[in-house]
Amino acid sequence: MFKRAVLALPLLFGLSQAQAQGTDEQVTTFTLENGMQVVLIEDHRAPVVSHMVWYRAGSADETPGRSGVAHFLEHLLFKGTKTLAPGEFSKVVAANGGTDNAFTNFDQTAYYQRVAADRLGLMMKMEADRMVNLQLDAEDILTERAVIIEERNMRTENDPAALFREQAYAAQYLNHPYGRPVIGWRHEMEALSLDDALAYYRQFYAPNNAIAIIAGDARPEEVRALAEQYYAPLTPNPAIPDRVRPQEPPQTAERRLMFADPRVSQPYVLRTYLAPERDAGAQKEAAALTMLAEILGGGQTSVLARKLQFENPIAVWAGAFYTETSFDDSTFGMGIMPVEGVSLDAAEKALDKAVAEFLKEGVDAAQLERIKFLLRAAQVYALDNAEGKARRYGQALTSGLTVEDVQAWPDVLEAVTAEDIMTAARKVLNRNEAVTGWLMKEQPEVTQ
């Protein structure tokens, strides 16, 4: 599976700077001549920095039939380059007292290090090196392919809930690549080759498709000088394609699935709906859906918890969720885990009844104000986590949003009204665009 307003548009070859209103967040952004964007979020309370390089390329950008190659390449980037031996990148980070890792999602791949502030230049030097100088051979492919297949075994094949969610996503997206698992379909992972990895690398790993985000104890002049030294000399790729994916056709029928596995210990009902994402300069609807998820299922005082766990205690958990930051249409979801002795059919009917009552009763004003207060508090607490700030900006910028959108988001949330929430709820909670799934221990008997 989230700062404030008024930052001037990034100036090509220049600097722009703004103080996030109501916070201590100081953000500077500039774009190098080769197209690489650099964002600095200053935090001088400790002499450390989080340095991240984000690529506007994830699993949804893969060629059909090559699922998993984005994540595969993420692993391979820790192999050697023309100047670093295999595994040396992480050894150098550790030898300098830091930590590093990487991750792949639908819309982005990111590599990050947390180090002492005076090691920032070294991190940039090594990231710039592996952006263009990756060295792979057939043995690298065989060993790392075995690693990612074992990762799929551990995270997916050995977890019936993960297998269930994989099937549900595939049913939710009829045409869009979000229906493919980030880690890949196993049969396609087993066929990934050196050519597949290098083709993805050459297509997407270039400065004009990357964003460097630094959060921590660094100054704009220092970051600009280091970026000019290490990132600016890299050659851009003029052939990077426009980010246009296959889109969803009209969804006109609910899809249902029953997933049975004897390893299931806690059956539950999951329903997801196709939902709009945050768009640059137009975040109001996504903000309303964010509030809707909190009101319906954001905690013990939410509508679903109150109705299904306390007033009518048939569930051990009932909740709702919404993934607002994605490049294309996202999902809004809800679920219920019934107590022992309550069938999934009864649980689903109770969930439907609770949602129908909410659509009739509307938003409780006191609950909405309480949620806004908690979100304001969470935004303040988030300022203490430099890496979290870097991730927030990175995910947004690689999903088509801007620095201004990230900083405006709390104000957009604050401005959401009860009417906005109900309008969004009535639009998105459309069963024709929904997938309803049952995760169970064994298939129910079918009567003739």
Coordinates of C-alpha atoms in Angstrom, one line a residue:
M1 CA 0.0 0.0 0.0
F2 CA -0.6 11.9 2.8
K3 CA 2.0 19.5 2.9
R4 CA 0.9 22.5 2.3
A5 CA 0.4 25.3 -0.1
V6 CA 2.0 27.9 -2.3
L7 CA 5.3 26.8 -3.9
A8 CA 6.3 28.5 -7.1
L9 CA 6.5 26.3 -10.1
P10 CA 9.9 24.6 -10.5
L11 CA 12.1 26.8 -12.6
L12 CA 14.1 25.0 -15.3
F13 CA 17.8 25.4 -14.4
G14 CA 16.8 27.6 -11.4
L15 CA 15.6 27.3 -7.8
S16 CA 12.2 27.8 -6.3
Q17 CA 11.6 27.7 -2.6
A18 CA 8.6 28.0 -0.2
Q19 CA 7.7 27.5 3.4
A20 CA 4.9 25.0 3.9
Q21 CA 2.1 27.0 5.6
G22 CA 1.5 26.0 9.1
T23 CA 4.5 23.6 9.2
D24 CA 8.3 23.8 9.4
E25 CA 8.6 22.1 6.0
Q26 CA 11.1 23.9 3.8
V27 CA 11.2 22.6 0.3
T28 CA 13.5 23.5 -2.6
T29 CA 13.1 22.1 -6.1
F30 CA 15.0 22.5 -9.3
T31 CA 15.4 20.7 -12.6
L32 CA 18.8 19.9 -14.2
E33 CA 19.5 20.5 -17.8
N34 CA 19.2 16.8 -18.5
G35 CA 15.7 16.7 -17.2
M36 CA 16.3 15.2 -13.8
Q37 CA 14.2 16.8 -11.0
V38 CA 15.8 17.3 -7.6
V39 CA 13.7 18.0 -4.4
L40 CA 15.2 19.0 -1.0
I41 CA 13.1 18.9 2.2
E42 CA 15.2 20.5 4.9
D43 CA 15.3 19.2 8.4
H44 CA 18.3 20.3 10.4
R45 CA 17.5 18.7 13.8
A46 CA 20.0 15.8 13.2
P47 CA 23.1 15.6 11.0
V48 CA 21.6 12.9 8.7
V49 CA 19.9 12.7 5.3
S50 CA 17.6 10.4 3.5
H51 CA 18.6 10.2 -0.2
M52 CA 16.2 8.6 -2.6
V53 CA 16.1 8.2 -6.4
W54 CA 12.7 7.6 -7.8
Y55 CA 12.0 6.4 -11.3
R56 CA 8.7 7.1 -13.1
A57 CA 8.5 3.4 -13.9
G58 CA 6.9 0.5 -12.1
S59 CA 5.2 -2.8 -12.8
A60 CA 2.4 -1.1 -14.7
D61 CA 4.9 0.1 -17.3
E62 CA 6.1 -3.4 -18.1
T63 CA 5.6 -5.0 -21.5
P64 CA 2.7 -7.5 -21.5
G65 CA 4.1 -11.0 -20.9
R66 CA 7.1 -9.7 -18.9
S67 CA 5.4 -9.2 -15.6
G68 CA 7.8 -8.9 -12.7
V69 CA 10.6 -7.4 -14.7
A70 CA 10.5 -4.0 -12.9
H71 CA 10.9 -5.7 -9.5
F72 CA 13.5 -8.1 -11.0
L73 CA 15.6 -5.1 -12.2
E74 CA 15.3 -3.5 -8.8
H75 CA 17.1 -6.6 -7.4
L76 CA 19.7 -6.5 -10.2
L77 CA 20.7 -2.9 -9.5
F78 CA 22.5 -4.2 -6.5
K79 CA 24.8 -6.2 -8.8
G80 CA 27.9 -4.6 -10.2
T81 CA 28.7 -1.6 -12.3
K82 CA 31.8 -0.5 -14.3
T83 CA 33.2 0.8 -11.0
L84 CA 31.5 -1.2 -8.3
A85 CA 31.7 -5.0 -7.7
P86 CA 28.5 -7.0 -7.1
G87 CA 27.2 -6.2 -3.7
E88 CA 29.7 -3.4 -3.2
F89 CA 27.1 -0.6 -3.2
S90 CA 25.4 -1.8 0.0
K91 CA 28.8 -2.6 1.6
V92 CA 30.0 1.0 1.0
V93 CA 26.8 2.4 2.5
A94 CA 27.2 0.2 5.6
A95 CA 30.9 1.0 5.9
N96 CA 29.8 4.7 6.0
G97 CA 27.3 4.0 8.8
G98 CA 24.2 4.0 6.7
T99 CA 21.4 1.8 5.6
D100 CA 20.0 1.3 2.1
N101 CA 17.2 -0.6 0.3
A102 CA 14.8 -0.3 -2.6
F103 CA 11.2 -1.1 -3.5
T104 CA 8.9 -1.4 -6.6
N105 CA 5.3 -0.4 -6.9
F106 CA 2.8 -0.2 -9.8
D107 CA 3.9 3.4 -10.7
Q108 CA 7.5 3.8 -9.4
T109 CA 10.7 2.1 -8.4
A110 CA 12.8 3.8 -5.7
Y111 CA 16.2 3.3 -4.2
Y112 CA 17.2 4.9 -0.9
Q113 CA 19.9 5.4 1.7
R114 CA 20.0 7.0 5.1
V115 CA 23.4 8.3 6.0
A116 CA 25.3 11.0 7.8
A117 CA 24.8 14.3 6.0
D118 CA 28.4 14.6 4.9
R119 CA 28.1 11.3 3.0
L120 CA 25.4 12.7 0.6
G121 CA 27.8 13.3 -2.2
L122 CA 29.0 9.7 -2.1
M123 CA 25.4 8.4 -2.3
M124 CA 24.7 10.6 -5.3
K125 CA 27.9 9.4 -7.0
M126 CA 27.0 5.7 -6.6
E127 CA 23.3 6.2 -7.7
A128 CA 24.4 8.1 -10.7
D129 CA 26.9 5.3 -11.5
R130 CA 24.3 2.5 -11.4
M131 CA 21.7 4.6 -13.3
V132 CA 23.9 4.3 -16.4
N133 CA 26.7 1.7 -15.8
L134 CA 24.9 -1.4 -14.7
Q135 CA 26.9 -4.6 -15.6
L136 CA 24.9 -7.9 -15.8
D137 CA 25.7 -11.4 -17.0
A138 CA 23.8 -14.7 -17.4
E139 CA 24.8 -15.9 -13.9
D140 CA 23.4 -12.7 -12.3
I141 CA 20.1 -13.4 -14.1
L142 CA 19.9 -17.0 -12.9
T143 CA 20.8 -16.3 -9.3
E144 CA 18.5 -13.3 -8.9
R145 CA 15.6 -14.8 -10.7
A146 CA 15.7 -17.6 -8.2
V147 CA 15.7 -15.0 -5.4
I148 CA 12.6 -13.2 -6.7
I149 CA 10.8 -16.5 -7.3
E150 CA 11.5 -17.5 -3.7
E151 CA 10.3 -14.1 -2.6
R152 CA 7.0 -14.8 -4.4
N153 CA 6.9 -18.2 -2.6
M154 CA 7.2 -16.5 0.8
R155 CA 5.0 -13.5 0.3
T156 CA 2.3 -14.8 -2.1
E157 CA 2.3 -18.6 -2.5
N158 CA 2.5 -19.2 1.2
D159 CA -0.2 -16.7 2.1
P160 CA -3.7 -17.5 1.0
A161 CA -4.8 -13.9 1.7
A162 CA -2.2 -12.7 -0.7
L163 CA -3.3 -15.1 -3.4
F164 CA -6.9 -14.0 -2.8
R165 CA -6.0 -10.3 -3.2
E166 CA -4.0 -11.1 -6.3
Q167 CA -7.1 -12.7 -7.9
A168 CA -9.3 -9.8 -6.7
Y169 CA -7.1 -7.2 -8.3
A170 CA -7.0 -9.2 -11.6
A171 CA -10.8 -9.2 -11.5
Q172 CA -11.0 -5.5 -10.6
Y173 CA -9.0 -4.3 -13.6
L174 CA -10.4 -5.7 -16.9
N175 CA -7.8 -4.0 -19.1
H176 CA -5.4 -1.9 -17.0
P177 CA -2.0 -3.3 -15.9
Y178 CA -2.8 -2.7 -12.3
G179 CA -4.5 -6.1 -12.6
R180 CA -1.0 -7.7 -12.8
P181 CA 0.8 -8.4 -9.5
V182 CA 3.9 -6.1 -8.9
I183 CA 6.0 -9.2 -8.2
G184 CA 4.8 -10.8 -11.4
W185 CA 2.9 -13.9 -12.4
R186 CA 5.0 -16.9 -11.6
H187 CA 5.1 -18.4 -15.1
E188 CA 6.3 -15.1 -16.6
M189 CA 8.8 -14.6 -13.8
E190 CA 10.4 -18.0 -14.6
A191 CA 11.0 -16.9 -18.2
L192 CA 12.6 -13.5 -17.5
S193 CA 15.9 -13.1 -19.3
L194 CA 18.9 -10.8 -19.4
D195 CA 17.5 -9.1 -22.5
D196 CA 14.2 -8.4 -20.7
A197 CA 16.0 -6.8 -17.7
L198 CA 18.3 -4.7 -19.9
A199 CA 15.5 -3.6 -22.2
Y200 CA 13.5 -2.2 -19.2
Y201 CA 16.7 -0.6 -17.8
R202 CA 17.6 1.1 -21.1
Q203 CA 14.1 2.3 -21.6
F204 CA 13.3 3.8 -18.2
Y205 CA 16.5 4.3 -16.2
A206 CA 17.6 7.7 -17.3
P207 CA 18.0 11.1 -15.6
N208 CA 15.0 12.6 -17.4
N209 CA 12.8 9.8 -16.0
A210 CA 14.2 10.1 -12.4
I211 CA 13.7 12.3 -9.3
A212 CA 16.2 12.7 -6.6
I213 CA 14.7 13.5 -3.2
I214 CA 16.8 14.5 -0.3
A215 CA 15.3 15.0 3.2
G216 CA 17.3 16.0 6.2
D217 CA 20.3 18.2 7.1
A218 CA 21.3 19.7 3.8
R219 CA 21.2 23.2 2.3
P220 CA 19.9 24.1 -1.2
E221 CA 23.3 25.4 -2.4
E222 CA 25.1 22.2 -1.3
V223 CA 22.5 19.9 -2.9
R224 CA 22.5 21.9 -6.1
A225 CA 26.3 21.7 -6.3
L226 CA 26.3 17.9 -5.7
A227 CA 23.5 17.3 -8.2
E228 CA 25.4 19.3 -10.8
Q229 CA 28.5 17.3 -10.1
Y230 CA 27.1 13.8 -10.2
Y231 CA 23.7 13.8 -11.9
A232 CA 23.9 16.7 -14.4
P233 CA 26.6 14.9 -16.6
L234 CA 24.3 11.9 -17.2
T235 CA 22.8 11.7 -20.7
P236 CA 19.0 11.8 -21.0
N237 CA 17.1 9.3 -23.0
P238 CA 15.0 11.1 -25.6
A239 CA 13.1 7.9 -26.4
I240 CA 11.3 7.6 -23.1
P241 CA 7.7 7.0 -24.1
D242 CA 4.7 9.0 -22.9
R243 CA 3.2 7.3 -19.9
V244 CA 0.0 6.1 -21.5
R245 CA -1.4 2.8 -20.2
P246 CA -4.4 0.8 -21.5
Q247 CA -7.4 2.2 -19.6
E248 CA -10.5 0.6 -18.2
P249 CA -13.6 0.1 -20.5
P250 CA -17.0 0.8 -18.9
Q251 CA -17.5 -1.7 -16.1
T252 CA -21.1 -2.8 -16.3
A253 CA -21.3 -5.9 -14.1
E254 CA -20.1 -6.8 -10.6
R255 CA -17.6 -9.5 -10.4
R256 CA -17.6 -12.1 -7.6
L257 CA -15.0 -14.6 -6.6
M258 CA -14.8 -17.4 -3.9
F259 CA -11.3 -18.3 -2.9
A260 CA -10.9 -21.4 -0.7
D261 CA -7.7 -22.6 0.9
P262 CA -7.4 -25.0 3.8
R263 CA -4.7 -22.7 5.3
V264 CA -7.1 -19.9 5.9
S265 CA -7.5 -19.2 9.6
Q266 CA -9.8 -16.1 9.4
P267 CA -12.4 -15.9 6.6
Y268 CA -13.5 -12.5 5.4
V269 CA -15.4 -10.6 2.8
L270 CA -13.6 -8.0 0.7
R271 CA -15.1 -5.6 -1.8
T272 CA -13.3 -3.1 -3.9
Y273 CA -14.6 -0.4 -6.3
L274 CA -12.9 1.3 -9.1
A275 CA -12.2 4.9 -7.8
P276 CA -10.5 8.0 -9.1
E277 CA -7.0 8.9 -8.0
R278 CA -5.6 12.3 -6.9
D279 CA -5.0 14.4 -10.0
A280 CA -2.6 17.4 -10.3
G281 CA -4.5 20.6 -9.5
A282 CA -7.7 18.6 -8.9
Q283 CA -7.5 16.7 -5.6
K284 CA -11.0 17.5 -4.2
E285 CA -12.7 14.3 -5.1
A286 CA -9.8 12.2 -3.8
A287 CA -9.8 14.1 -0.6
A288 CA -13.5 13.4 -0.2
L289 CA -12.8 9.7 -0.7
T290 CA -10.0 9.8 1.8
M291 CA -12.4 11.2 4.4
L292 CA -15.1 8.7 3.4
A293 CA -12.7 5.8 4.1
E294 CA -11.9 7.3 7.5
I295 CA -15.6 7.8 8.3
L296 CA -16.7 4.4 7.2
G297 CA -13.9 2.3 8.4
G298 CA -10.9 4.2 9.8
G299 CA -11.0 3.0 13.4
Q300 CA -13.0 1.9 16.4
T301 CA -15.3 5.0 16.1
S302 CA -16.0 4.5 12.4
V303 CA -19.4 3.7 11.0
L304 CA -18.7 0.1 10.2
A305 CA -16.9 -0.6 13.5
R306 CA -19.8 0.9 15.4
K307 CA -22.5 -0.9 13.5
L308 CA -20.8 -4.3 13.0
Q309 CA -18.5 -4.7 16.0
F310 CA -20.3 -2.9 18.8
E311 CA -24.0 -2.3 18.2
N312 CA -24.4 -5.7 16.4
P313 CA -21.2 -7.6 17.3
I314 CA -21.0 -10.0 14.3
A315 CA -17.5 -8.9 13.2
V316 CA -14.0 -9.0 14.8
W317 CA -13.1 -6.3 12.2
A318 CA -14.9 -4.2 9.7
G319 CA -13.2 -1.3 7.9
A320 CA -12.6 0.7 4.7
F321 CA -9.6 1.9 2.8
Y322 CA -8.7 4.0 -0.2
T323 CA -5.4 4.3 -2.1
E324 CA -5.5 7.9 -3.3
T325 CA -2.0 8.3 -4.8
S326 CA -1.6 6.4 -8.1
F327 CA -1.1 7.4 -11.7
D328 CA -4.4 5.9 -13.0
D329 CA -7.7 5.0 -11.5
S330 CA -7.3 3.4 -8.0
T331 CA -9.6 1.5 -5.7
F332 CA -11.8 2.1 -2.7
G333 CA -12.5 -0.9 -0.6
M334 CA -14.2 -2.3 2.5
G335 CA -14.2 -5.6 4.3
I336 CA -15.6 -7.5 7.2
M337 CA -14.2 -10.4 9.2
P338 CA -17.1 -12.2 10.9
V339 CA -17.0 -13.7 14.4
E340 CA -17.0 -17.4 14.7
G341 CA -20.4 -18.9 13.8
V342 CA -21.4 -16.0 11.4
S343 CA -21.3 -17.0 7.8
L344 CA -19.7 -14.9 5.1
D345 CA -23.1 -14.6 3.5
A346 CA -24.6 -13.1 6.7
A347 CA -21.5 -10.9 7.1
E348 CA -21.8 -9.5 3.6
K349 CA -25.5 -8.7 4.0
A350 CA -24.7 -6.9 7.3
L351 CA -22.0 -4.9 5.6
D352 CA -24.4 -4.0 2.8
K353 CA -27.0 -2.9 5.3
A354 CA -24.6 -0.8 7.2
V355 CA -23.4 1.0 4.0
A356 CA -27.0 1.5 2.9
E357 CA -27.9 3.1 6.3
F358 CA -24.9 5.4 6.0
L359 CA -25.9 6.5 2.5
K360 CA -29.3 7.3 4.0
E361 CA -28.2 9.0 7.2
G362 CA -25.2 10.9 5.9
V363 CA -22.1 12.2 7.6
D364 CA -22.1 12.9 11.3
A365 CA -20.7 16.4 11.7
A366 CA -18.9 15.7 15.0
Q367 CA -17.2 12.6 13.6
L368 CA -16.0 14.6 10.6
E369 CA -14.5 17.3 12.8
R370 CA -12.8 14.7 15.0
I371 CA -11.3 13.0 11.9
K372 CA -10.0 16.3 10.6
F373 CA -8.4 17.0 14.0
L374 CA -6.7 13.7 14.0
L375 CA -5.4 14.2 10.4
R376 CA -4.0 17.6 11.4
A377 CA -2.2 16.0 14.3
A378 CA -0.9 13.2 12.1
Q379 CA 0.5 15.8 9.7
V380 CA 2.4 17.5 12.5
Y381 CA 3.8 14.2 13.8
A382 CA 4.9 13.3 10.2
L383 CA 7.3 16.2 10.3
D384 CA 9.5 14.2 12.6
N385 CA 10.2 11.5 10.0
A386 CA 12.6 12.7 7.2
E387 CA 12.4 9.5 5.3
G388 CA 8.6 9.5 5.5
K389 CA 8.6 13.1 4.0
A390 CA 10.8 11.9 1.2
R391 CA 8.5 9.0 0.5
R392 CA 5.5 11.2 0.5
Y393 CA 6.9 13.5 -2.1
G394 CA 8.4 10.7 -4.2
Q395 CA 5.2 8.7 -4.4
A396 CA 3.2 11.8 -5.4
L397 CA 5.7 13.1 -8.0
T398 CA 6.1 9.7 -9.7
S399 CA 2.2 9.4 -9.8
G400 CA 1.8 12.6 -11.8
L401 CA 1.3 15.1 -8.9
T402 CA 3.5 18.2 -8.3
V403 CA 5.2 19.6 -5.2
E404 CA 2.4 22.1 -5.0
D405 CA -0.1 19.3 -4.9
V406 CA 1.7 17.6 -2.0
Q407 CA 1.9 20.8 0.0
A408 CA -1.8 21.7 -0.7
W409 CA -3.1 18.3 0.2
P410 CA -3.7 19.0 4.0
D411 CA -5.7 22.2 3.1
V412 CA -7.7 20.2 0.5
L413 CA -8.6 17.6 3.1
E414 CA -9.5 20.4 5.6
A415 CA -11.9 21.9 3.1
V416 CA -13.9 18.7 2.5
T417 CA -17.5 19.0 3.5
A418 CA -20.1 16.4 4.4
E419 CA -21.8 17.1 1.0
D420 CA -18.5 16.4 -0.8
I421 CA -18.2 13.1 1.0
M422 CA -21.7 12.0 0.2
T423 CA -21.4 13.0 -3.4
A424 CA -18.2 10.9 -3.7
A425 CA -19.8 8.0 -1.9
R426 CA -22.8 7.8 -4.2
K427 CA -20.6 8.0 -7.3
V428 CA -18.0 5.5 -6.3
L429 CA -20.0 2.9 -4.4
N430 CA -21.3 1.5 -7.6
R431 CA -21.7 -2.3 -7.6
N432 CA -21.3 -2.5 -11.4
E433 CA -17.7 -1.4 -10.9
A434 CA -17.0 -3.6 -7.9
V435 CA -15.4 -6.9 -7.1
T436 CA -16.7 -8.8 -4.1
G437 CA -14.7 -11.7 -2.8
W438 CA -15.0 -14.3 -0.1
L439 CA -11.8 -15.8 1.4
M440 CA -12.7 -19.1 3.1
K441 CA -11.2 -22.3 4.4
E442 CA -13.2 -24.5 2.1
Q443 CA -15.7 -24.1 -0.7
P444 CA -19.4 -24.1 0.4
E445 CA -21.5 -27.0 -0.8
V446 CA -23.6 -26.1 -3.9
T447 CA -27.2 -27.3 -3.7
Q448 CA -29.0 -28.3 -6.8

